[in-house]
Short mmCIF file of C-alpha atoms in Angstrom, two decimals:
data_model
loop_
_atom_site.label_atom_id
_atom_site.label_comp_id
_atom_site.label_asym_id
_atom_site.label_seq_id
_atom_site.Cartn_x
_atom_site.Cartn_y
_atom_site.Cartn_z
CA UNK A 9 -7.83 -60.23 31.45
CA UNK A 10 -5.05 -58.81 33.23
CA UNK A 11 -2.82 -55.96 32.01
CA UNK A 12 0.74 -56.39 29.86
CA UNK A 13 3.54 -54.65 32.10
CA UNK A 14 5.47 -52.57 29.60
CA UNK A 15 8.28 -52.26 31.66
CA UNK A 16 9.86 -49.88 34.37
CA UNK A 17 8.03 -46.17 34.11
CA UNK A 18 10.08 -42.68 32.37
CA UNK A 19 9.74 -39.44 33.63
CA UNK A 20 5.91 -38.60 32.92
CA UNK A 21 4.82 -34.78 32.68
CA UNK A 22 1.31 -33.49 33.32
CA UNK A 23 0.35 -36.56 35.68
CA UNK A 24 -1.77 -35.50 38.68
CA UNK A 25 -1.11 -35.00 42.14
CA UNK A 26 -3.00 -38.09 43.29
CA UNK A 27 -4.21 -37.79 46.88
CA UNK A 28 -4.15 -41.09 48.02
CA UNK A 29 -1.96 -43.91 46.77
CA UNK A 30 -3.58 -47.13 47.67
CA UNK A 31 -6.93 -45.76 46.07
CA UNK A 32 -4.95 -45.14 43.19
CA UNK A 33 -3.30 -48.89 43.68
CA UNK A 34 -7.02 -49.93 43.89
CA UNK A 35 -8.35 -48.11 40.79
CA UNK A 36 -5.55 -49.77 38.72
CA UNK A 37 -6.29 -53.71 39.71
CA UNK A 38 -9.87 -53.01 38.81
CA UNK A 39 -8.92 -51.42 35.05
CA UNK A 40 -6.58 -54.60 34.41
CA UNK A 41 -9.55 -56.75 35.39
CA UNK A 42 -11.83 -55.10 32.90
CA UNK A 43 -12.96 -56.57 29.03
CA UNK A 44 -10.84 -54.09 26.75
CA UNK A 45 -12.88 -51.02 25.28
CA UNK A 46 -12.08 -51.52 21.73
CA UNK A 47 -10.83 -54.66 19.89
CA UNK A 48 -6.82 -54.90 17.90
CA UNK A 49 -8.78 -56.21 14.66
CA UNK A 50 -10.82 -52.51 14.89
CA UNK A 51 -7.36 -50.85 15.70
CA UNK A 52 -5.76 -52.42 12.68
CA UNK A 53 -8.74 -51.44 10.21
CA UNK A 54 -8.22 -47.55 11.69
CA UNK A 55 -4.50 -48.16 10.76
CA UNK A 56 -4.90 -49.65 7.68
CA UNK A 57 -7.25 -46.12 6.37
CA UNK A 58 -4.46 -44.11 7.66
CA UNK A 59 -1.95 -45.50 5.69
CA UNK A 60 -4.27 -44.21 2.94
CA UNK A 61 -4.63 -40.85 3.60
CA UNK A 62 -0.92 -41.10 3.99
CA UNK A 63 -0.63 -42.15 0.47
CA UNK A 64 -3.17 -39.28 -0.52
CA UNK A 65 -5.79 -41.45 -0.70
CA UNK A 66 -7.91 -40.54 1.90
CA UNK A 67 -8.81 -37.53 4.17
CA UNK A 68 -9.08 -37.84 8.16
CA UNK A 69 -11.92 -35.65 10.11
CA UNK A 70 -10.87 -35.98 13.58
CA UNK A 71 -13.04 -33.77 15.87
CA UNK A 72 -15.02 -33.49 18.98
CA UNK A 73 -14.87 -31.71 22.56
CA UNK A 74 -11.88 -30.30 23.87
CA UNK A 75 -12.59 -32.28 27.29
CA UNK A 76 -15.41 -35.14 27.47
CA UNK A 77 -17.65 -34.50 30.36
CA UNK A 78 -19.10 -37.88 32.00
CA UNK A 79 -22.29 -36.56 31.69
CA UNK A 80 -22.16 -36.49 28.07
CA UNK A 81 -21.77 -40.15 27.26
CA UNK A 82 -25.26 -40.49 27.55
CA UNK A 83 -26.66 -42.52 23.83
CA UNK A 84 -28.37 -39.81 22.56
CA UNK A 85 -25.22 -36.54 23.14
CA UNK A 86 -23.14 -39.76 21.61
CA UNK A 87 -25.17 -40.52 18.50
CA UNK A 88 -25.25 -37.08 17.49
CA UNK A 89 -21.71 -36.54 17.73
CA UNK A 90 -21.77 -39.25 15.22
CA UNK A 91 -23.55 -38.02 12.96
CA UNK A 92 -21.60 -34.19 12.88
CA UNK A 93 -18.32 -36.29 12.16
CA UNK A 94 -20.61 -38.75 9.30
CA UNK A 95 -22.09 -35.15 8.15
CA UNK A 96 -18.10 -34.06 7.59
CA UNK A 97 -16.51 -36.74 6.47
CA UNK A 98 -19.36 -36.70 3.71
CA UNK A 99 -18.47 -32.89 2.85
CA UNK A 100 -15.10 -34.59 2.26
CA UNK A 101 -16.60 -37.12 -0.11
CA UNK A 102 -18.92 -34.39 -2.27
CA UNK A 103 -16.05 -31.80 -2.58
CA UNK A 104 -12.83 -34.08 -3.22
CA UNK A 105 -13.52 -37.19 -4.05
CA UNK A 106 -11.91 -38.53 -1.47
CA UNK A 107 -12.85 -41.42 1.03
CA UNK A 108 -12.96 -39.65 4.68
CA UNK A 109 -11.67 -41.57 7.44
CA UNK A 110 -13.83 -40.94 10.62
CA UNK A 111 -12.10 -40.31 14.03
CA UNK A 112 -13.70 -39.39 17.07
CA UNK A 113 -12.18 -37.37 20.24
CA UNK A 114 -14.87 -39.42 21.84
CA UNK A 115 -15.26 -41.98 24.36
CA UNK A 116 -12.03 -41.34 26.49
CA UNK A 117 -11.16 -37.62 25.80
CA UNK A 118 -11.77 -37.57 30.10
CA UNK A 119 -7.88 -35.79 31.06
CA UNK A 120 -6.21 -32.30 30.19
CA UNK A 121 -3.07 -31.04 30.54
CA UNK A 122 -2.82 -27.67 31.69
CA UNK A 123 -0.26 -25.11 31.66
CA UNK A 124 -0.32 -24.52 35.91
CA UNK A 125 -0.96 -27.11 38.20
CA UNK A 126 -3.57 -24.25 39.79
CA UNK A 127 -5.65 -21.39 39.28
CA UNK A 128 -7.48 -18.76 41.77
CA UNK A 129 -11.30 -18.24 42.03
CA UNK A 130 -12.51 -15.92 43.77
CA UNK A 131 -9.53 -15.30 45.70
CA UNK A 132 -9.57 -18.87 46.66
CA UNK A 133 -6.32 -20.96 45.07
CA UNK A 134 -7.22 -24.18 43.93
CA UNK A 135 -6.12 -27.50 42.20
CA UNK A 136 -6.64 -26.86 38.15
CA UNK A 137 -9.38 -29.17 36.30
CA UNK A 138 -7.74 -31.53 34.66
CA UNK A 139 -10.58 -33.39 33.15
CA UNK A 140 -13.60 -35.43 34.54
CA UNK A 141 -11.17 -38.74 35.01
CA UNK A 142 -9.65 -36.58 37.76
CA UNK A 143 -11.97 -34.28 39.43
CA UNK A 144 -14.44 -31.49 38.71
CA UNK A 145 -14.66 -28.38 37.18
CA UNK A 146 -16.48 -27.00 40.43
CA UNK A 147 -14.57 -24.19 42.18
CA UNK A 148 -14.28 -26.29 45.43
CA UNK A 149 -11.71 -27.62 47.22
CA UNK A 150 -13.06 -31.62 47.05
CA UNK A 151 -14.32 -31.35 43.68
CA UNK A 152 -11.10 -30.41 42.61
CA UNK A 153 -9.38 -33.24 44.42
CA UNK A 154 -7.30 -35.75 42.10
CA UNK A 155 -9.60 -38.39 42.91
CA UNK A 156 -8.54 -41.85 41.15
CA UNK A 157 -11.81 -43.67 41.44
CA UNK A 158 -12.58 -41.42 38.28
CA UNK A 159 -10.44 -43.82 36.31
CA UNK A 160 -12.96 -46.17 36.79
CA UNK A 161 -15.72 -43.93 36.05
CA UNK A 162 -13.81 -43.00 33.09
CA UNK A 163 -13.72 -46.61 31.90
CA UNK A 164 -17.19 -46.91 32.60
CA UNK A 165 -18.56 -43.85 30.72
CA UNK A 166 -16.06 -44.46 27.55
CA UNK A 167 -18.36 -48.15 27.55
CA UNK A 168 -21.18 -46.63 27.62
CA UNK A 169 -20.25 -43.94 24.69
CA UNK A 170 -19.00 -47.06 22.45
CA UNK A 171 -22.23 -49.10 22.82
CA UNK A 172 -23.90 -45.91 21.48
CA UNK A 173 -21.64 -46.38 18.60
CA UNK A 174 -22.15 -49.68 18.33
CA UNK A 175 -18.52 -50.53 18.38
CA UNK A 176 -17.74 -54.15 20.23
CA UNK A 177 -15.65 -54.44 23.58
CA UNK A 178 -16.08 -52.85 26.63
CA UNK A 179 -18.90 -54.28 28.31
CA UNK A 180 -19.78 -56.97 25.53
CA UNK A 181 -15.93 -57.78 25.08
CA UNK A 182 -16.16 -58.89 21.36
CA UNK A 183 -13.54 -58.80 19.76
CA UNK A 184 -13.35 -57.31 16.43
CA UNK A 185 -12.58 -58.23 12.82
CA UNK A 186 -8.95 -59.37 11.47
CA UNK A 187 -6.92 -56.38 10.02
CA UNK A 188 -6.82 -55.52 6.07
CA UNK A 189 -4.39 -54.47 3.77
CA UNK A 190 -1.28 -56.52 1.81
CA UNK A 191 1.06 -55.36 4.68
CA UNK A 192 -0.50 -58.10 6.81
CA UNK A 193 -0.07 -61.48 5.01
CA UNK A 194 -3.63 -63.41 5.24
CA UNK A 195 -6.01 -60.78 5.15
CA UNK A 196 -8.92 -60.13 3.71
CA UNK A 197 -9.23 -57.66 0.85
CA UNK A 198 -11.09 -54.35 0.93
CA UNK A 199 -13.87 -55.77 -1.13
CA UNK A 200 -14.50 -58.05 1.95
CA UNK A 201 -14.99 -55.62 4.14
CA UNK A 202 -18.53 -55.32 6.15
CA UNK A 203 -20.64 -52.28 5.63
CA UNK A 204 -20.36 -51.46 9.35
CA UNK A 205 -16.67 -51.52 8.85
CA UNK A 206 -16.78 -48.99 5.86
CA UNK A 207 -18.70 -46.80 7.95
CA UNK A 208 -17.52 -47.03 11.06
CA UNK A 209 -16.53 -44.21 13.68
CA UNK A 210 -13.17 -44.72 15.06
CA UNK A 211 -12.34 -43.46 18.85
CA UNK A 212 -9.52 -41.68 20.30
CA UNK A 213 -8.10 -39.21 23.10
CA UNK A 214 -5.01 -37.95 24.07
CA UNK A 215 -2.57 -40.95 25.72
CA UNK A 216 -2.10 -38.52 29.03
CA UNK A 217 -2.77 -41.06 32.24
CA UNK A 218 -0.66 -43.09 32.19
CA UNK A 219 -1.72 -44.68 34.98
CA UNK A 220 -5.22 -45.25 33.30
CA UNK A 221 -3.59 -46.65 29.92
CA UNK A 222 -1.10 -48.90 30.93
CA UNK A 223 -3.69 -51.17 33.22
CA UNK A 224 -5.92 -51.44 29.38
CA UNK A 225 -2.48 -52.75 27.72
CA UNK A 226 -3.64 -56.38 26.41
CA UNK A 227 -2.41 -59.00 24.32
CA UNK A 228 -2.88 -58.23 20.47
CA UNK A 229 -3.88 -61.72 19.00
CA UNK A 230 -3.87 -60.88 15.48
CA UNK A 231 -0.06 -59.62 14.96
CA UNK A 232 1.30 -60.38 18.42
CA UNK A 233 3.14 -57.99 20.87
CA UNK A 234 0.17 -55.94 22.55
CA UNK A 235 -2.03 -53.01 22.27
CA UNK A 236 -3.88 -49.67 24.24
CA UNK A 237 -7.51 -50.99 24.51
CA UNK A 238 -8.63 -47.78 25.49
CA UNK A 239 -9.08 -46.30 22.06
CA UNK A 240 -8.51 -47.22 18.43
CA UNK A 241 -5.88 -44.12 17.97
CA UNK A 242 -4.02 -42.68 21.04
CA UNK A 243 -1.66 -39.05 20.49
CA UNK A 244 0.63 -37.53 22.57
CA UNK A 245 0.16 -33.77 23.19
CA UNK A 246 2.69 -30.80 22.63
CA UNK A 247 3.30 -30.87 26.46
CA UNK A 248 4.38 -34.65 26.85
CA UNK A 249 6.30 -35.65 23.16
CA UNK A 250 9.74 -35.65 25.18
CA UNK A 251 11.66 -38.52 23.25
CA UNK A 252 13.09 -39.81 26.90
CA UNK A 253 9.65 -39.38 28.48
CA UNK A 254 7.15 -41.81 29.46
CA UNK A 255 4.60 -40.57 27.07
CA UNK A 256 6.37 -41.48 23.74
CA UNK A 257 7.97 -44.58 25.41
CA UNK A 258 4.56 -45.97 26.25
CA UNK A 259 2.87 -45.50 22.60
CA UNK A 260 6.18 -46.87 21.44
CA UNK A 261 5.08 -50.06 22.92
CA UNK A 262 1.72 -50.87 22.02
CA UNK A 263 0.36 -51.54 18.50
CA UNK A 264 -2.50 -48.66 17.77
CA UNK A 265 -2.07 -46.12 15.37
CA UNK A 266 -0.23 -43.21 17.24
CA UNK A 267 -0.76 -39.36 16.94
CA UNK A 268 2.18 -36.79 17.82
CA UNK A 269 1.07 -33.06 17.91
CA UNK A 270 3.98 -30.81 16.51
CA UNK A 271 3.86 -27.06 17.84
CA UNK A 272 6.08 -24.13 17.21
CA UNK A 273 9.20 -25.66 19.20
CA UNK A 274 8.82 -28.68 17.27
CA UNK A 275 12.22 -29.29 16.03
CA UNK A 276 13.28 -30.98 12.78
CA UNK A 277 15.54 -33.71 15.02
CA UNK A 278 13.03 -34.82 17.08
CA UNK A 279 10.35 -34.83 13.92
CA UNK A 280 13.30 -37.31 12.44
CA UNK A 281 13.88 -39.47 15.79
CA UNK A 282 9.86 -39.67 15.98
CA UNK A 283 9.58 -41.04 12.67
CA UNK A 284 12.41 -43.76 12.94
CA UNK A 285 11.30 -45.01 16.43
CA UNK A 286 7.36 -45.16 15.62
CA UNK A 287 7.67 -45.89 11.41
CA UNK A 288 10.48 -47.57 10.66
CA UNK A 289 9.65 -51.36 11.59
CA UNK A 290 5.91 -51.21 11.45
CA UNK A 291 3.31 -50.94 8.75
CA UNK A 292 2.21 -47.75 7.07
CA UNK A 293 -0.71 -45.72 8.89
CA UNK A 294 1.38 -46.38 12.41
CA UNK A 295 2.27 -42.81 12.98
CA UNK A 296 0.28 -39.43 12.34
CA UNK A 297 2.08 -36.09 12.78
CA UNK A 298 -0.21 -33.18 13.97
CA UNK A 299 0.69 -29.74 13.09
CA UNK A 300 -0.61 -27.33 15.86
CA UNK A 301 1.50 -23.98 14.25
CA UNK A 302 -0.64 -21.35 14.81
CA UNK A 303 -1.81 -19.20 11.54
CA UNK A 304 1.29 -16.92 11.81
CA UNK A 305 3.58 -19.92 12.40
CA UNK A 306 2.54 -22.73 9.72
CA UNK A 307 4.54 -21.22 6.97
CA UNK A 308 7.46 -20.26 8.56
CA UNK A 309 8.07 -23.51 10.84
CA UNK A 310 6.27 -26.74 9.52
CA UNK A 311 8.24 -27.33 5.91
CA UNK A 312 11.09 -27.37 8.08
CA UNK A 313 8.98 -30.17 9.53
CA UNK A 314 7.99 -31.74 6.38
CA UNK A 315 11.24 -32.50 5.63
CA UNK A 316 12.93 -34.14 8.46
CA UNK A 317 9.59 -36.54 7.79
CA UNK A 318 10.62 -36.90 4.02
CA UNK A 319 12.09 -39.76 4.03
CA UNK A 320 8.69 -41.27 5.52
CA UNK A 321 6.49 -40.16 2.99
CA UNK A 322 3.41 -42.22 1.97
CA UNK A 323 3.33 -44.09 5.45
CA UNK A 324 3.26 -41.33 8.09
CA UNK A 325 0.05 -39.20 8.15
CA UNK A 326 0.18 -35.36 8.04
CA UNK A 327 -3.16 -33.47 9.93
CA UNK A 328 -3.62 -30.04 10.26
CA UNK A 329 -4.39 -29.13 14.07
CA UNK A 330 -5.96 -25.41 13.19
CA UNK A 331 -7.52 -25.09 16.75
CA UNK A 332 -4.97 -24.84 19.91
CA UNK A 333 -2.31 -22.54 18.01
CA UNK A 334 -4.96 -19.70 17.50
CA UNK A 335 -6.58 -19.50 20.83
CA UNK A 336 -7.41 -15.73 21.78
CA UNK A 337 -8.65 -13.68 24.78
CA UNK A 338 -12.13 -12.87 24.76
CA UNK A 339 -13.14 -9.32 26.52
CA UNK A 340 -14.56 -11.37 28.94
CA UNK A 341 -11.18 -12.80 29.50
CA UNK A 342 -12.54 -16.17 28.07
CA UNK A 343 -10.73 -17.84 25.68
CA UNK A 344 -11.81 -18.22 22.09
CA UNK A 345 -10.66 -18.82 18.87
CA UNK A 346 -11.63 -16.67 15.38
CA UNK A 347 -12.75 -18.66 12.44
CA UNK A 348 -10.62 -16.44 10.42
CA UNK A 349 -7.58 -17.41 11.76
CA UNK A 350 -8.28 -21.13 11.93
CA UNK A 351 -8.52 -20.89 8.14
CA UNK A 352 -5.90 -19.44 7.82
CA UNK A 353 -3.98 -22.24 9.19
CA UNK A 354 -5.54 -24.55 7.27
CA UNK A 355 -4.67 -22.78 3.97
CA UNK A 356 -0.55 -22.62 5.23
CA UNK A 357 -0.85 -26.12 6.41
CA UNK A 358 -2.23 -27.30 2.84
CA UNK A 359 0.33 -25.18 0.89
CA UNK A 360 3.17 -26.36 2.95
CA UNK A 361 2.62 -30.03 2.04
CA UNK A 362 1.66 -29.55 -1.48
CA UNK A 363 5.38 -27.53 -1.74
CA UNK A 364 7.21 -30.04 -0.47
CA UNK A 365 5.43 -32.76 -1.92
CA UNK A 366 3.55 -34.19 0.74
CA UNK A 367 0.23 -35.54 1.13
CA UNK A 368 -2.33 -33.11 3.63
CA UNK A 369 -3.95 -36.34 5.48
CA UNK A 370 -6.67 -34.76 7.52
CA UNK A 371 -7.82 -32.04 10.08
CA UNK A 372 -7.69 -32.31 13.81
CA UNK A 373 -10.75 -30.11 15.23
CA UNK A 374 -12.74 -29.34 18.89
CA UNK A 375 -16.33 -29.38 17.58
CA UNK A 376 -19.82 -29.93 18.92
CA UNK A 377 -23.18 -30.08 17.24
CA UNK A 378 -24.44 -28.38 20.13
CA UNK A 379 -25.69 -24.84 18.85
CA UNK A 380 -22.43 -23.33 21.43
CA UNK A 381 -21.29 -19.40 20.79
CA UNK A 382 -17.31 -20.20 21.68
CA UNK A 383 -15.28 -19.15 18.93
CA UNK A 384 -16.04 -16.06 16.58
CA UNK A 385 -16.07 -15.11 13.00
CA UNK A 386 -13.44 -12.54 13.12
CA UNK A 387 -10.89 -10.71 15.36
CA UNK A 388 -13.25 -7.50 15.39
CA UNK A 389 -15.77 -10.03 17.32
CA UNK A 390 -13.42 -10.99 20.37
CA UNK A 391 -14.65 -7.00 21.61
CA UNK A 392 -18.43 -8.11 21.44
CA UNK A 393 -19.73 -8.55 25.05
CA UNK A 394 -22.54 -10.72 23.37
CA UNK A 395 -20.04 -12.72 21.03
CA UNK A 396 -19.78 -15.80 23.30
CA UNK A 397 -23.49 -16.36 24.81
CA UNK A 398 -23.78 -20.06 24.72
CA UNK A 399 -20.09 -21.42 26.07
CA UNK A 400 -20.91 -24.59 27.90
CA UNK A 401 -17.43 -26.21 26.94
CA UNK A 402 -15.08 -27.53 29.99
CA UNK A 403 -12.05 -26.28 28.61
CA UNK A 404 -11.19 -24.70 25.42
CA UNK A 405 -13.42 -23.23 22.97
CA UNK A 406 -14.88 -25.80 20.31
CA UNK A 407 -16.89 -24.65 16.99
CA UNK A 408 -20.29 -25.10 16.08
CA UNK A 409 -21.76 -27.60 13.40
CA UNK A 410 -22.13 -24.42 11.23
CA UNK A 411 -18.59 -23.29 11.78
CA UNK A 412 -17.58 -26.80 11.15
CA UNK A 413 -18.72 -27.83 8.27
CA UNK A 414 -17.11 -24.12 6.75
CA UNK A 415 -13.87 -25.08 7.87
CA UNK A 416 -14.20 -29.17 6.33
CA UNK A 417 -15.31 -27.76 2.98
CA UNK A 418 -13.27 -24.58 2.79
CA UNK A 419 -10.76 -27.40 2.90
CA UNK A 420 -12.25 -30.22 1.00
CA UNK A 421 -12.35 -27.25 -1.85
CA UNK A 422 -8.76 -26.54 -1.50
CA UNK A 423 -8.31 -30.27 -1.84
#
């Protein structure tokens, strides 16, 4: 099915450097050719549970790697991320009461954006990795080439993670079940809902390629207009939320559930401006703010936050991002983050909304069941030369299932 032109392109940060233009030309006609990845009915459920936790209703766990490798979408590395984000969610569940709403940063979570376009190993300057659906973490010169035949290896790979999950589309190119909820006259109830559908494992990854999502842009059947097929929730990072940039103007567009991550700059006019362009003409559940503060920065800066989104409250979806403002130097000079703070943030992010009378919808978290050594316990650990012995991640440090499942029911307590 071909693609749905969205209309002339904005300014886009963090794009790569592509090396050859009518590869890239070539990579795009073969995306708009392809089944979409994940159906508008399955897009429309995901939206329809956020508009619960919005209401207070329901608590989002929305976790996995920092950056997907291709490698990893093998069925088996898939499944178990699975069942670390079922294993949350039903934390969630035992120590609130609350229905958890299951998000993935799985199948797509391929592209990074990066804070300098390069970096120097061993004396040698090269291209920064910018995620397997560009090129290679290798310190070479062609495996750090912007190679856009990874696009379609990206498609290909976020396929193969989805049949693991047994979600419909991509390669089968079912579509999925009508939306629920009263805002959509004709629906089904949620006592009609399927058991698969209760339990299902919603995918997302940050909306950065733009290249990559606009060519999956198809028709959305059930409510008209049209929708990102490459994921059930896209977000757009602290890097590309410029309200006259292509980022925002694209998820504007399309019908998915949308995710905006809110740092330290955040400002209370743009929090306001977000809000009226993504909320105010579409259903509840459309638009999730992420804080990303940093512990010494959540109580100071996000009720400012809280209430330029006032006006929006019980439709737009607060989550607590507790990972990428608390990112350290390890003595190794790897980066890490300390378990400690990450709490922290949590707790400010929790007593924030309760203050100002908002619901907390959720936590935004890089995890891995893998048994990995990235982040620490406390501060004192970042001087440990044995603190970080199994780091395997491609980017950022990610916790453990251990450290994990602290975090979820430290908060699921506070709940």
């Amino acid at each position: 099915m071909p693609s749905v032109t969205l209309g002339t392109r904005l300014a886009a940060a963090q794009q790569p450097q592509w090396e050859d233009e009518e590869e890239l030309v070539l990579a795009v006609k073969e995306l708009a050719t392809r089944p979409a990845l994940v159906s508008a009915g399955d897009c429309h459920e995901l939206r329809h549970r956020l508009a619960a936790a919005a209401r207070g209703e329901a608590f989002v766990v929305q976790g996995g790697d920092c950056a997907e490798r291709f490698a990893a979408s093998a069925p088996g590395q898939v499944r178990a991320k699975e069942q670390q984000l079922r294993r949350l969610g039903a934390l969630v569940g035992e120590l609130s009461g609350l229905e958890s709403v299951l998000i993935g940063r799985l199948a797509g979570q391929y592209a990074k954006p990066r804070s300098n376009p390069t970096e120097t190993v061993g004396g040698q300057v090269l291209p920064v990795y910018r995620g397997d659906a560009v090129n290679s973490p290798e310190p070479l010169p062609e495996a750090r080439r912007a190679d856009p035949a990874r696009l379609v290896r990206a498609y290909d790979h976020a396929a193969d993670a989805l049949a693991a999950l047994g979600t419909p589309g991509g390669r089968t190119g079912i579509d999925g079940p009508a939306p629920h909820g009263p805002e959509l006259p004709g629906a089904p109830g949620p006592e009609a809902r399927s058991s698969r559908q209760r339990e299902a494992v919603f995918t997302s990854h940050e909306a950065l390629l733009l290249d990559f999502e606009e060519s999956l842009v198809r028709p959305d059947a059930i409510v008209g207009g049209s929708y990102a097929s490459s994921a059930h929730m896209l977000w757009i990072g602290e890097r590309t939320r410029q309200l006259d940039g292509a980022h925002v103007h694209f998820a504007e567009q399309v019908n998915n559930p949308v995710g905006v991550k809110l740092g330290p700059s955040a400002d209370p006019a743009d929090v306001r401006a977000l809000c009226k362009r993504f909320d105010r003409y579409g259903p509840p559940g459309r638009l999730t703010l992420i804080s990303r503060m940093g512990r010494g920065a959540v109580s100071e800066r996000l009720p400012r936050l809280i209430e330029a989104a006032a006006p929006f409250a019980g439709r737009v979806v607060w989550l607590c991002d507790p990972m990428h403002g608390n990112t350290l130097p390890h003595a190794s000079g790897r980066k890490s983050r300390v378990l400690a703070d990450v709490r922290e943030e949590v707790r400010g992010f929790l007593a924030a909304l309760r203050e100002y009378g908002a619901y907390p919808g959720g936590l935004h978290l890089e995890t891995t069941p893998e048994p990995v050594t990235e982040c620490v316990g406390e501060r004192g650990d970042l001087e440990r030369a044995d603190a970080l012995t199994r780091y395997t991640s491609a980017c950022d440090p990610r916790l453990n299932a251990e450290q994990a499942e602290e975090l979820v029911a430290f908060a699921a307590r506070l709940l």
